[in-house]
Short mmCIF file of C-alpha atoms in Angstrom, two decimals:
data_model
loop_
_atom_site.label_atom_id
_atom_site.label_comp_id
_atom_site.label_asym_id
_atom_site.label_seq_id
_atom_site.Cartn_x
_atom_site.Cartn_y
_atom_site.Cartn_z
CA MET A 265 -0.10 -0.04 -0.05
CA THR A 266 1.54 3.13 -1.20
CA GLN A 267 1.34 6.74 0.75
CA PRO A 268 -2.21 8.40 0.31
CA ALA A 269 -2.60 11.55 -1.23
CA THR A 270 -2.54 14.06 1.47
CA ALA A 271 -6.11 15.45 2.86
CA SER A 272 -4.41 18.48 4.00
CA MET A 273 -1.15 20.57 4.46
CA THR A 274 -0.16 23.71 6.29
CA PRO A 275 3.29 24.80 7.39
CA ALA A 276 4.67 23.08 10.42
CA PRO A 277 4.86 25.85 13.54
CA SER A 278 8.40 26.29 14.42
CA ARG A 279 7.05 24.19 17.45
CA LEU A 280 5.07 21.44 17.09
CA PRO A 281 2.26 20.63 19.46
CA SER A 282 2.19 17.55 21.47
CA VAL A 283 -0.11 14.49 21.03
CA HIS A 284 -2.27 15.40 23.76
CA ALA A 285 -2.74 18.66 22.25
CA LEU A 286 -4.47 16.74 19.10
CA GLN A 287 -6.68 14.58 20.89
CA GLY A 288 -10.11 15.51 21.10
CA PRO A 289 -13.04 15.19 23.86
CA SER A 290 -13.97 11.89 22.27
CA GLU A 291 -10.63 10.37 23.22
CA GLN A 292 -11.61 10.92 27.10
CA LYS A 293 -14.36 9.09 26.97
CA ALA A 294 -13.53 5.74 27.70
CA HIS A 295 -17.50 4.84 28.33
CA HIS A 296 -17.96 4.71 24.45
CA LEU A 297 -15.30 1.69 24.14
CA ASP A 298 -17.53 -1.43 23.20
CA PRO A 299 -15.42 -4.43 24.09
CA HIS A 300 -17.95 -6.11 21.81
CA LEU A 301 -16.88 -4.41 18.62
CA MET A 302 -14.53 -5.91 16.26
CA LEU A 303 -12.57 -2.63 15.43
CA GLN A 304 -13.25 0.80 17.04
CA MET A 305 -11.20 3.93 16.47
CA ILE A 306 -12.17 7.13 18.49
CA GLY A 307 -10.38 10.57 17.64
CA LEU A 308 -8.01 9.13 15.78
CA SER A 309 -5.45 11.67 14.13
CA LYS A 310 -2.57 11.25 11.82
CA VAL A 311 0.12 13.62 10.84
CA TYR A 312 3.16 13.23 8.96
CA ARG A 313 5.76 15.59 9.45
CA THR A 314 8.99 17.01 7.52
CA ASP A 315 10.64 19.84 8.57
CA THR A 316 8.36 22.68 6.89
CA VAL A 317 5.41 20.79 6.51
CA GLU A 318 2.77 18.43 8.30
CA THR A 319 0.21 16.75 6.49
CA HIS A 320 -2.85 15.68 8.32
CA ALA A 321 -4.14 12.32 7.16
CA LEU A 322 -6.81 12.06 9.54
CA ARG A 323 -8.68 14.18 11.89
CA GLN A 324 -10.28 13.19 14.43
CA PHE A 325 -11.49 9.93 12.66
CA ASP A 326 -14.41 7.70 14.64
CA ILE A 327 -15.43 4.35 13.42
CA ALA A 328 -16.73 1.45 14.66
CA VAL A 329 -17.33 -2.01 13.06
CA ALA A 330 -19.15 -4.95 14.91
CA ALA A 331 -17.91 -8.60 14.63
CA GLY A 332 -19.62 -10.45 11.45
CA GLU A 333 -19.96 -6.86 9.52
CA PHE A 334 -18.78 -6.21 5.77
CA VAL A 335 -18.18 -2.28 5.95
CA ALA A 336 -17.07 -0.61 2.61
CA VAL A 337 -14.87 2.76 3.07
CA THR A 338 -15.18 5.06 0.54
CA GLY A 339 -14.27 8.61 -0.33
CA PRO A 340 -12.30 10.39 -3.12
CA SER A 341 -8.48 10.08 -3.92
CA GLY A 342 -6.30 11.62 -0.98
CA SER A 343 -9.31 11.81 2.10
CA GLY A 344 -7.51 9.47 4.24
CA LYS A 345 -8.96 5.84 2.80
CA THR A 346 -5.44 4.56 2.56
CA THR A 347 -3.96 5.64 5.76
CA PHE A 348 -7.03 4.57 7.50
CA LEU A 349 -6.76 0.89 6.12
CA THR A 350 -2.45 1.00 7.27
CA ILE A 351 -3.36 1.73 10.77
CA ALA A 352 -6.75 -0.87 10.60
CA GLY A 353 -3.52 -2.88 9.69
CA LEU A 354 -0.95 -2.15 12.53
CA LEU A 355 1.13 -1.05 9.70
CA GLU A 356 1.46 2.54 10.94
CA ALA A 357 0.37 3.53 14.30
CA PRO A 358 -1.70 7.16 14.67
CA THR A 359 -0.46 10.17 16.03
CA ALA A 360 -3.23 10.77 18.78
CA GLY A 361 -6.43 8.90 19.18
CA ARG A 362 -7.07 5.14 20.48
CA TYR A 363 -7.52 2.07 18.01
CA VAL A 364 -9.28 -1.11 20.00
CA LEU A 365 -8.57 -3.98 18.10
CA ASP A 366 -10.67 -7.31 18.97
CA GLY A 367 -11.39 -5.69 22.89
CA GLU A 368 -7.46 -4.69 23.15
CA ASP A 369 -5.95 -1.36 22.91
CA VAL A 370 -3.85 -1.29 20.32
CA SER A 371 -2.75 2.52 19.95
CA ARG A 372 0.45 2.61 20.99
CA LEU A 373 2.29 -1.20 20.51
CA SER A 374 5.92 -1.93 20.35
CA ASP A 375 6.52 -2.81 16.58
CA ASP A 376 6.98 -6.42 17.85
CA ALA A 377 4.05 -6.27 19.49
CA SER A 378 1.95 -5.19 16.32
CA SER A 379 3.87 -7.48 13.97
CA ARG A 380 2.58 -10.49 16.34
CA ILE A 381 -1.31 -9.07 16.54
CA ARG A 382 -0.94 -8.32 12.82
CA ASN A 383 -0.05 -12.07 12.10
CA SER A 384 -2.35 -13.37 14.28
CA LYS A 385 -5.50 -11.48 14.09
CA ILE A 386 -5.50 -9.42 10.73
CA GLY A 387 -6.03 -10.96 7.03
CA PHE A 388 -4.75 -8.38 3.86
CA ILE A 389 -5.88 -8.76 0.84
CA PHE A 390 -4.52 -6.24 -2.14
CA GLN A 391 -4.96 -4.91 -5.07
CA ALA A 392 -2.13 -6.38 -6.79
CA PHE A 393 -1.88 -9.66 -5.00
CA ASN A 394 1.03 -9.57 -3.63
CA LEU A 395 2.31 -13.05 -4.90
CA ILE A 396 5.74 -14.14 -5.01
CA SER A 397 6.11 -15.40 -8.62
CA ASP A 398 8.83 -17.91 -8.41
CA ILE A 399 6.65 -20.29 -5.57
CA SER A 400 3.90 -22.06 -5.67
CA VAL A 401 0.40 -21.10 -5.16
CA ALA A 402 0.33 -23.24 -2.25
CA HIS A 403 3.68 -22.04 -0.28
CA ASN A 404 2.28 -18.59 -1.38
CA VAL A 405 -0.68 -18.90 0.82
CA ASP A 406 0.96 -20.78 3.37
CA MET A 407 4.02 -18.03 3.49
CA PRO A 408 2.20 -16.09 6.40
CA LEU A 409 1.49 -19.32 8.90
CA ARG A 410 5.70 -19.55 8.66
CA TYR A 411 6.44 -16.16 10.67
CA ARG A 412 4.32 -17.99 13.68
CA GLY A 413 6.43 -20.90 13.77
CA MET A 414 3.60 -23.22 12.59
CA GLY A 415 4.83 -27.03 11.58
CA ARG A 416 4.87 -28.01 8.02
CA ALA A 417 2.25 -30.08 8.15
CA GLU A 418 -0.47 -28.13 10.20
CA ARG A 419 0.75 -25.32 7.22
CA ARG A 420 0.03 -27.75 4.78
CA GLU A 421 -3.50 -28.68 6.17
CA ARG A 422 -4.53 -25.14 6.63
CA ALA A 423 -3.62 -23.80 2.84
CA HIS A 424 -5.05 -26.91 1.22
CA GLU A 425 -8.31 -26.14 3.39
CA ALA A 426 -8.03 -22.01 2.42
CA LEU A 427 -7.30 -23.07 -1.42
CA ALA A 428 -10.10 -25.80 -1.31
CA ARG A 429 -12.21 -22.69 0.33
CA VAL A 430 -12.33 -20.17 -2.80
CA GLY A 431 -12.33 -23.18 -5.24
CA LEU A 432 -8.73 -23.47 -6.10
CA ALA A 433 -7.58 -26.94 -4.54
CA SER A 434 -6.69 -28.60 -7.26
CA ARG A 435 -4.03 -25.77 -8.32
CA LYS A 436 -1.94 -25.61 -5.43
CA ASP A 437 1.05 -26.70 -7.22
CA HIS A 438 1.11 -24.02 -10.17
CA TYR A 439 3.01 -21.17 -10.08
CA PRO A 440 1.37 -17.55 -9.79
CA ALA A 441 2.00 -16.36 -13.71
CA GLN A 442 -0.25 -19.63 -14.82
CA LEU A 443 -3.40 -18.14 -12.98
CA SER A 444 -5.45 -15.84 -14.55
CA GLY A 445 -6.40 -12.44 -12.61
CA GLY A 446 -9.43 -13.48 -10.80
CA GLN A 447 -7.56 -16.45 -9.60
CA GLN A 448 -4.76 -14.71 -8.57
CA GLN A 449 -6.97 -12.53 -6.24
CA ARG A 450 -8.40 -15.53 -4.98
CA VAL A 451 -5.24 -16.96 -3.97
CA ALA A 452 -4.38 -14.06 -1.93
CA ILE A 453 -7.61 -14.23 -0.40
CA ALA A 454 -7.16 -18.01 0.76
CA ARG A 455 -3.30 -16.61 1.86
CA ALA A 456 -5.43 -14.03 4.50
CA LEU A 457 -7.67 -17.18 5.05
CA ALA A 458 -5.34 -19.33 6.22
CA GLY A 459 -4.04 -17.57 9.54
CA SER A 460 -8.13 -17.51 10.28
CA PRO A 461 -7.83 -14.07 11.04
CA LYS A 462 -10.13 -11.92 13.13
CA LEU A 463 -10.02 -9.22 10.81
CA LEU A 464 -9.91 -9.19 6.96
CA LEU A 465 -8.93 -5.73 4.80
CA ALA A 466 -9.17 -5.53 1.53
CA ASP A 467 -7.47 -2.79 -0.58
CA GLU A 468 -9.32 -2.01 -3.82
CA PRO A 469 -9.23 -6.29 -3.94
CA THR A 470 -11.09 -5.95 -7.38
CA GLY A 471 -9.13 -2.64 -8.90
CA ASN A 472 -6.75 -5.10 -11.31
CA LEU A 473 -9.88 -6.92 -12.27
CA ASP A 474 -12.06 -6.97 -15.76
CA SER A 475 -15.84 -6.84 -14.57
CA VAL A 476 -16.62 -10.27 -14.67
CA MET A 477 -13.35 -11.57 -12.31
CA ALA A 478 -14.39 -8.70 -10.05
CA ARG A 479 -17.72 -9.94 -9.64
CA SER A 480 -16.70 -13.62 -8.67
CA VAL A 481 -13.90 -12.00 -6.37
CA MET A 482 -17.14 -9.94 -5.07
CA GLU A 483 -19.32 -12.92 -4.56
CA LEU A 484 -16.27 -14.92 -2.92
CA LEU A 485 -16.23 -11.83 -0.37
CA GLU A 486 -19.60 -12.29 0.32
CA GLU A 487 -19.72 -15.86 0.95
CA LEU A 488 -16.98 -15.09 3.77
CA HIS A 489 -19.07 -12.64 5.02
CA HIS A 490 -21.96 -14.81 5.18
CA ASP A 491 -20.20 -17.43 6.96
CA GLY A 492 -18.91 -14.91 9.88
CA ALA A 493 -15.93 -12.85 8.51
CA THR A 494 -15.57 -9.50 9.29
CA ILE A 495 -14.38 -7.66 6.03
CA VAL A 496 -13.64 -4.16 5.93
CA MET A 497 -13.01 -2.93 1.83
CA VAL A 498 -11.72 0.14 0.76
CA THR A 499 -12.72 1.19 -2.34
CA HIS A 500 -13.41 3.69 -4.90
CA ASP A 501 -16.25 1.75 -7.04
CA PRO A 502 -19.85 2.89 -5.95
CA GLN A 503 -21.52 -0.52 -7.32
CA LEU A 504 -18.54 -2.43 -5.30
CA ALA A 505 -19.39 -0.59 -2.10
CA ALA A 506 -23.59 -0.93 -2.43
CA ARG A 507 -22.87 -4.78 -2.36
CA ALA A 508 -21.38 -4.59 1.22
CA GLN A 509 -23.80 -4.24 4.71
CA ARG A 510 -22.98 -0.91 5.21
CA ASN A 511 -20.74 2.19 3.88
CA VAL A 512 -18.47 4.59 5.41
CA ARG A 513 -17.73 7.80 3.39
CA VAL A 514 -14.24 9.36 4.31
CA ILE A 515 -13.23 13.23 2.90
CA ASP A 516 -10.51 15.09 4.21
CA GLY A 517 -9.47 12.78 6.95
CA HIS A 518 -13.47 12.80 8.48
CA VAL A 519 -15.97 10.06 8.57
CA VAL A 520 -18.80 11.97 7.16
CA ASP A 521 -21.25 10.08 8.04
CA PRO A 522 -21.38 9.68 11.72
CA ALA A 523 -24.76 8.51 11.66
CA ALA A 524 -24.06 4.85 10.24
CA GLU A 525 -23.49 2.64 13.15
CA PRO A 526 -22.70 -1.12 13.13
CA SER A 527 -25.47 -3.32 11.87
CA ALA A 528 -27.41 -5.53 14.84
#
C-alpha cells in the first residue's frame, strides 16, 4: 500500500504540538469503548511531518465495526482511506487517539507486538495480489504461517483448506503466472484466510480485474461474510460499495457519515 495523497497540508509551526494537543474530547470518553466491537477508532489523528510541512491525513477519525460486519470505506483520492487501512492493519501507529481491535487497545504497541497481533488477527487482501512469483500457490498461501512458527503439516493442511474454500485446491502446485487475474486474487484471499484472522482488510480488491473477474471476487467476499467473516473493504467503486452491508464515507480525513452505526 502506498502512502495516500495528502488530506490537507499546512506549514509546520516552529514548535510542533504535543500528541495531547491533537486529542479531542471523544478520546476522553472511555465509556464509549465497546468491547464487543471488532474494530473501534476514537478521535484518531495521523500527522506526517517534515521540517517544513505537516500533513493531516486523519483528523478526529471515529469508526466502529461490529464482529461479522462487511463494511465498505469510500471517498475520493487523498481522503484518508489508505491511511485508515494502514493503521487498522497495524502497519502504522496513529499520532493520537485510540484504536481498539477485538477488545484490545492497540494504539501504542511496539513494532514486535504489532507484528504478532497483525499476524494472528488480521488478514490482508491487496489490489496487486502481492504473490511471490517463483513459489507455488500452496507455498504462497502458507508463507504467513511460517512466521508463526507453525509446523509444516499444519501449514499444509491450512493452505489446502483455504484454497479449497476459494475453489482452487486443484491449482495448489501451479505458479501465480499460470493463473488468471481473478484466480490470483482468490489465492491472495486464501492466503489471508489461512491464518484464521479475526478481521479481513481488503484494499481495492478488484481494482486490477475486469468486470467478470471482479464480480467473482466480490461474490467470494460476500460468501465469506455470510459465513461470519468481518470484512473492511476500501474501494472507489460505488457499485462494489453498494454490495457491502454498510458504507462509511471519508472526506478530508474525517468520517462524514457519523450516523452510520454498526449493524445489529
